[in-house]
Structures are given as C-alpha cells and as structure tokens.
Amino acid sequence: MNVADPPGLSRDTEQVFAEPWQAQAFALVLALHARDAFTWREWADELSRELAAAGPDDDGSRYYDHLLATLELLAVRKRLAAAAELSARKAAWADAYRRTAHGRPVELTGEPSP
Amino acid sequence: MALRVKALESLMVEKGLVDPAALDALVDHFEHKVGPRNGARVVARAWSDPAYRTRLLADATVAIAELGYAGGQGEHVVAVENTPSVHNLVVCTLCSCYPWPVLGLPPVWYKSAPYRARAVIDPRGVIAEFGTDLPEDVEVRVWDSTAEIRYLVIPRRPAGTEGLDEAALAALVTRDGMIGTALL
C-alpha cells in the first residue's frame, strides 16, 4: 500500500473537490447541520458506519459517494424528506436530463415523463 | 451522483431548509478561503513568538482565532508540538475529522481505510511510506481526531532558518508536516 500523494501534490495544490456535485453535497451537509437538522456527532457516527461498510480497501476516492449516501439516509431519518419523495425527485431530474437538449440548462418542468 | 445531489438539494431548497446562496458561499469558502496556508501562518507565528506558542499549546482554538481563523470543525483544536524526542501523527480512525479552519479539507489519502487503520497500528511504517525514517529513539504519538476534538501538529522549525521572517517561515510549512506524515 502506498498512501502518499503523487509527487507534486503534497502541498495544497490539489483540487478541493474533484467534481461540482461533491462540493454541493458537502455544502448541503454543512447547511443542514447549521440549522440543527442533525448534530455533528450524529453526522460523524453515521458517516463512520458508512465508511466502515466500505471495507478495508476503500482508498478514499469514493469518499463523497459515502458522504452523499450518509446525507440521504439522515435526511430521511430526520424527516427532512420522505424516502418516496426523494426517489420521485431523483427520477424527475433523471427525466429532465434526458429531455434537455445539449447546452441548455436542465430544469424541472413538472411534466410527466413520456 | 450529480442527479442524486440535485434531487436532495432541490427538495431542501423548496422546503426552505437551505438557502441556495448559502450553499454557494460555503463552497466558495472551502475552495478559496481555507487551506493549509492558514495553518502554516499559525506555525510560523508559534516559531517566531514564544508567547504565541505558549498560548497555542494552552488553547489552540483561541490562539488560531487570533489570526482570524475560526468556524466549522475548529471549535476545539489541540496543537501538539514535535520535539527532538517526540513526533506527533494525526488520524481520524472512524471517518474524516480534520481541523478545517487551519488545514482546509483533508486529502484523499487521509480519508482512506488503509491510512485510518495503519496510522494507529504502524505509524512509523506509514511515516516511512511518506518518505521519512524516524530515528528509533523518537517516540511517536498518534492522535485520533473526533467530531469534538481535532489536532494540529506543530512541526520542528528547520535548522538554519534563524534569520527568516514569519512569511518566509510559513512558506516552509507543509500540509503533511501539520498532519505529521512528513518532516520539514
């Protein structure tokens, strides 16, 4: 195992977030915590469980996948959103992406999927 | 993954639980305002100003706030100082707790299962993989961060830097040096 960064990345030159969704998910965690949707101890405990389930070979590259899964779980458990509501909204966004022409902003229209 | 975030975010915004502008501000803060340069300034001040070093070791949260660094995951920071006989190494064995105000967000390897496990079991081996063989007579202390307490390592000041001012000293301080996986 080599846990060291590639040469040249040992200072703070690496990107904080590899993709925009990671930044959005992280910001959602902080914003919901800031309005007391959950305590930081609850957050850390749940994230720890998620990371432990990822197993001993988890190399950290899927950290934000685990963060998002933890956030979805807490959002439902804390009744910030119902599980069905969240699933429906994911389907609606997936549908909107499919229907949107390349280069146009993706928007939910509320129309049923074809 | 982007769709899943979008779904959750749009629901939270509709329900009035989060403000989109606040989300943008948070992202900007972590991409541009915090990072290891903050911690490097803290370390350089501690090297240059014995009274500040004393305050930093007594209550790092307060001493860090003197330089304007505060906020999330910085509510209870403990500074641990490397000496000729003691080397400190920081890990979060369970997740990714880290002193954001002074170091920003942790590198990918800090969040990896191998680092989280091996930093405790074999800290010398981990430090060696980062390129440093610690002398046998140096004691290694491992600090396990939690949701409540995060640690900042004060590395040893490199020899031959007596004439340098704080800015020049800060430029010598690396992120890994402040986690304890590297020496300066």
Coordinates of C-alpha atoms in Angstrom, one line a residue:
Chain A
M1 CA 0.0 0.0 0.0
N2 CA 1.2 3.5 -0.7
V3 CA -0.9 6.2 0.9
A4 CA 1.3 9.1 -0.2
D5 CA 0.2 11.6 -2.7
P6 CA 1.8 11.6 -6.2
P7 CA 4.8 13.8 -6.3
G8 CA 4.0 17.5 -6.5
L9 CA 0.6 17.2 -4.8
S10 CA 1.8 17.1 -1.2
R11 CA 1.1 20.8 -0.7
D12 CA -2.3 22.4 -1.1
T13 CA -2.2 22.4 -4.9
E14 CA -4.7 19.7 -5.4
Q15 CA -8.4 20.5 -6.1
V16 CA -10.6 20.6 -3.0
F17 CA -13.4 19.0 -4.9
A18 CA -12.9 16.7 -7.9
E19 CA -16.4 17.4 -9.3
P20 CA -19.0 20.1 -8.6
W21 CA -21.6 17.7 -7.1
Q22 CA -19.1 16.8 -4.4
A23 CA -19.0 20.5 -3.4
Q24 CA -22.8 20.7 -3.5
A25 CA -23.2 17.6 -1.4
F26 CA -20.7 18.8 1.2
A27 CA -22.3 22.3 1.4
L28 CA -25.7 20.7 1.9
V29 CA -24.3 18.7 4.9
L30 CA -23.0 21.9 6.5
A31 CA -26.1 24.0 5.7
L32 CA -28.4 21.3 7.2
H33 CA -26.2 21.0 10.2
A34 CA -26.2 24.7 10.6
R35 CA -29.9 24.7 11.0
D36 CA -29.7 21.9 13.5
A37 CA -31.2 19.2 11.2
F38 CA -28.7 16.9 12.9
T39 CA -25.8 17.2 15.4
W40 CA -22.2 16.8 14.2
R41 CA -21.9 13.8 16.4
E42 CA -24.9 12.2 14.6
W43 CA -23.3 13.1 11.3
A44 CA -19.9 11.7 12.2
D45 CA -21.3 8.5 13.7
E46 CA -23.4 7.8 10.5
L47 CA -20.6 8.6 8.2
S48 CA -18.3 6.3 10.2
R49 CA -20.7 3.5 9.7
E50 CA -20.9 4.1 6.0
L51 CA -17.1 4.2 5.7
A52 CA -16.7 1.1 7.8
A53 CA -19.1 -0.7 5.5
A54 CA -17.0 0.3 2.5
G55 CA -14.3 -2.2 3.8
P56 CA -10.6 -2.1 4.4
D57 CA -9.6 -1.4 0.8
D58 CA -11.5 1.8 0.4
D59 CA -8.9 4.2 -0.9
G60 CA -10.7 7.4 -0.2
S61 CA -11.5 8.2 -3.8
R62 CA -15.2 7.4 -3.2
Y63 CA -15.4 9.5 -0.1
Y64 CA -18.1 11.8 -1.5
D65 CA -20.2 8.8 -2.6
H66 CA -20.2 7.8 1.0
L67 CA -20.9 11.3 2.2
L68 CA -23.9 11.6 -0.1
A69 CA -25.3 8.2 0.9
T70 CA -25.0 9.3 4.6
L71 CA -26.7 12.5 3.8
E72 CA -29.6 10.8 2.1
L73 CA -30.0 8.4 5.0
L74 CA -30.0 11.2 7.6
A75 CA -32.4 13.3 5.5
V76 CA -35.0 10.5 5.5
R77 CA -34.4 9.5 9.1
K78 CA -34.7 13.1 10.3
R79 CA -37.8 13.5 8.2
L80 CA -36.4 16.3 6.1
A81 CA -37.7 14.4 3.1
A82 CA -39.7 11.2 2.7
A83 CA -38.0 8.3 1.0
A84 CA -40.7 8.1 -1.7
E85 CA -40.4 11.9 -2.3
L86 CA -36.7 11.7 -2.7
S87 CA -36.9 8.8 -5.1
A88 CA -39.6 10.6 -7.2
R89 CA -37.4 13.7 -7.3
K90 CA -34.4 11.7 -8.5
A91 CA -36.5 10.2 -11.3
A92 CA -37.8 13.6 -12.2
W93 CA -34.3 15.0 -12.5
A94 CA -33.1 12.0 -14.5
D95 CA -36.0 12.5 -16.8
A96 CA -35.3 16.3 -17.1
Y97 CA -31.6 15.5 -18.1
R98 CA -32.8 13.1 -20.8
R99 CA -35.2 15.6 -22.2
T100 CA -32.9 18.6 -22.2
A101 CA -31.0 19.5 -25.4
H102 CA -27.3 19.6 -25.0
G103 CA -26.1 23.0 -23.9
R104 CA -29.4 24.1 -22.4
P105 CA -29.9 24.5 -18.6
V106 CA -31.6 21.5 -17.1
E107 CA -34.9 22.4 -15.4
L108 CA -37.8 20.5 -13.8
T109 CA -41.0 21.3 -15.6
G110 CA -43.3 19.2 -13.6
E111 CA -44.5 17.4 -16.8
P112 CA -44.8 13.7 -16.6
S113 CA -42.2 11.7 -18.3
P114 CA -43.1 10.5 -21.9
Chain B
M1 CA -24.3 11.2 -8.3
A2 CA -24.9 14.7 -9.7
L3 CA -28.6 13.8 -10.1
R4 CA -28.9 12.5 -6.6
V5 CA -27.4 15.7 -5.2
K6 CA -29.6 17.8 -7.4
A7 CA -32.7 15.9 -6.2
L8 CA -31.9 16.3 -2.5
E9 CA -30.8 19.9 -2.9
S10 CA -33.9 21.0 -4.8
L11 CA -36.2 19.4 -2.2
M12 CA -34.3 21.0 0.7
V13 CA -34.5 24.4 -1.0
E14 CA -38.2 24.0 -1.7
K15 CA -38.9 23.1 1.9
G16 CA -37.0 26.2 3.0
L17 CA -34.4 24.1 4.8
V18 CA -31.4 25.5 2.9
D19 CA -30.7 28.8 1.0
P20 CA -29.0 28.3 -2.4
A21 CA -26.9 31.4 -1.8
A22 CA -25.7 30.0 1.5
L23 CA -24.6 26.8 -0.3
D24 CA -22.7 28.8 -2.9
A25 CA -21.0 30.8 -0.1
L26 CA -20.0 27.5 1.7
V27 CA -18.4 26.1 -1.5
D28 CA -16.5 29.3 -2.1
H29 CA -15.3 29.3 1.5
F30 CA -13.9 25.8 1.2
E31 CA -12.5 26.2 -2.3
H32 CA -10.8 29.5 -1.7
K33 CA -10.7 30.7 1.9
V34 CA -9.4 27.8 4.0
G35 CA -6.4 25.6 3.4
P36 CA -3.0 24.6 4.8
R37 CA -1.7 28.2 4.2
N38 CA -3.7 29.2 7.3
G39 CA -2.1 26.5 9.4
A40 CA 1.3 27.5 8.1
R41 CA 0.8 31.0 9.3
V42 CA -0.1 29.7 12.8
V43 CA 3.0 27.5 12.9
A44 CA 5.3 30.3 11.7
R45 CA 3.9 32.6 14.4
A46 CA 4.5 30.0 17.0
W47 CA 8.1 29.6 15.9
S48 CA 8.7 33.3 15.9
D49 CA 6.8 34.4 19.0
P50 CA 7.3 32.3 22.2
A51 CA 4.3 33.9 23.9
Y52 CA 2.1 32.9 21.0
R53 CA 3.5 29.4 21.1
T54 CA 2.5 29.2 24.8
R55 CA -1.0 30.4 24.0
L56 CA -1.3 28.0 21.1
L57 CA -0.3 25.0 23.2
A58 CA -2.6 26.1 26.0
D59 CA -5.7 26.7 23.9
A60 CA -5.2 26.3 20.2
T61 CA -8.8 27.3 19.3
V62 CA -8.3 30.8 20.9
A63 CA -4.8 31.2 19.5
I64 CA -5.9 30.3 16.0
A65 CA -8.8 32.7 16.2
E66 CA -6.2 35.5 17.0
L67 CA -5.1 35.1 13.4
G68 CA -8.7 35.2 12.1
Y69 CA -9.2 31.5 11.6
A70 CA -12.4 30.0 13.1
G71 CA -15.5 28.2 12.1
G72 CA -16.7 24.6 11.4
Q73 CA -14.6 21.8 12.8
G74 CA -12.4 24.4 14.5
E75 CA -14.4 24.7 17.7
H76 CA -11.9 22.6 19.7
V77 CA -8.4 22.3 18.2
V78 CA -5.5 21.0 20.1
A79 CA -2.0 21.8 19.0
V80 CA 0.7 19.1 19.5
E81 CA 4.3 20.0 19.2
N82 CA 7.1 17.9 17.7
T83 CA 10.3 17.9 19.6
P84 CA 13.7 16.1 19.2
S85 CA 12.2 13.2 21.2
V86 CA 8.5 13.2 20.3
H87 CA 6.8 13.0 16.9
N88 CA 3.1 13.5 16.5
L89 CA 0.8 12.0 13.9
V90 CA -2.9 12.8 13.3
V91 CA -5.6 10.5 12.0
C92 CA -9.3 10.1 12.2
T93 CA -9.7 6.4 12.5
L94 CA -13.5 6.4 12.0
C95 CA -14.2 9.0 9.4
S96 CA -12.5 12.2 8.3
C97 CA -12.4 14.7 11.2
Y98 CA -9.9 17.4 10.5
P99 CA -9.2 21.0 11.6
W100 CA -10.8 22.8 8.7
P101 CA -10.1 26.4 9.7
V102 CA -6.3 25.8 9.6
L103 CA -5.9 23.0 7.1
G104 CA -8.9 23.1 4.8
L105 CA -10.4 19.8 3.8
P106 CA -8.4 16.6 4.1
P107 CA -6.5 15.0 1.3
V108 CA -8.0 11.8 -0.2
W109 CA -5.4 9.5 1.5
Y110 CA -6.4 10.9 4.9
K111 CA -9.9 9.5 4.3
S112 CA -8.7 6.1 3.0
A113 CA -9.3 3.0 5.0
P114 CA -5.6 1.9 4.9
Y115 CA -4.4 5.2 6.4
R116 CA -7.1 5.3 9.0
A117 CA -6.2 1.7 10.1
R118 CA -2.5 1.7 9.7
A119 CA -1.7 5.1 11.3
V120 CA -2.6 3.6 14.6
I121 CA -1.2 0.1 14.1
D122 CA 2.1 1.0 12.4
P123 CA 2.6 4.8 12.5
R124 CA 6.4 4.5 11.8
G125 CA 5.6 2.4 8.7
V126 CA 3.1 5.0 7.4
I127 CA 5.5 7.9 8.0
A128 CA 8.3 5.9 6.2
E129 CA 6.0 5.5 3.2
F130 CA 5.7 9.3 3.1
G131 CA 9.5 9.4 2.9
T132 CA 10.7 9.8 6.4
D133 CA 12.5 7.2 8.5
L134 CA 12.1 8.4 12.1
P135 CA 15.0 7.6 14.4
E136 CA 14.3 4.7 16.8
D137 CA 14.7 6.9 19.8
V138 CA 11.9 9.2 18.7
E139 CA 8.6 8.4 20.4
V140 CA 5.6 8.5 18.0
R141 CA 2.3 9.8 19.4
V142 CA -0.8 9.1 17.4
W143 CA -3.8 11.4 17.9
D144 CA -7.2 10.2 16.9
S145 CA -9.5 13.1 15.8
T146 CA -13.2 13.0 16.7
A147 CA -16.3 15.0 16.0
E148 CA -15.3 17.1 19.0
I149 CA -11.5 17.4 19.0
R150 CA -9.2 18.0 16.1
Y151 CA -5.4 18.2 16.2
L152 CA -2.8 20.3 14.5
V153 CA 0.9 19.3 14.6
I154 CA 3.5 22.0 15.1
P155 CA 6.5 20.7 13.2
R156 CA 10.0 21.3 14.3
R157 CA 11.5 24.5 12.9
P158 CA 14.1 23.6 10.3
A159 CA 17.7 24.4 11.1
G160 CA 19.3 27.4 9.5
T161 CA 16.1 29.5 9.5
E162 CA 17.0 31.9 12.3
G163 CA 17.1 34.9 10.1
L164 CA 13.7 34.3 8.3
D165 CA 10.6 36.4 8.9
E166 CA 7.2 34.9 9.5
A167 CA 6.1 34.9 5.9
A168 CA 9.3 33.1 4.8
L169 CA 8.9 30.6 7.6
A170 CA 5.2 30.0 6.7
A171 CA 6.4 29.1 3.1
L172 CA 8.4 26.2 4.6
V173 CA 5.4 24.6 6.4
T174 CA 3.6 21.8 4.5
R175 CA 0.2 20.3 5.0
D176 CA 1.7 16.9 5.6
G177 CA 4.0 18.4 8.2
M178 CA 1.0 19.6 10.1
I179 CA -0.7 16.2 9.9
G180 CA 2.6 14.6 10.9
T181 CA 3.2 12.3 7.9
A182 CA 6.2 14.4 7.0
L183 CA 9.0 16.3 8.5
L184 CA 10.1 19.8 7.2

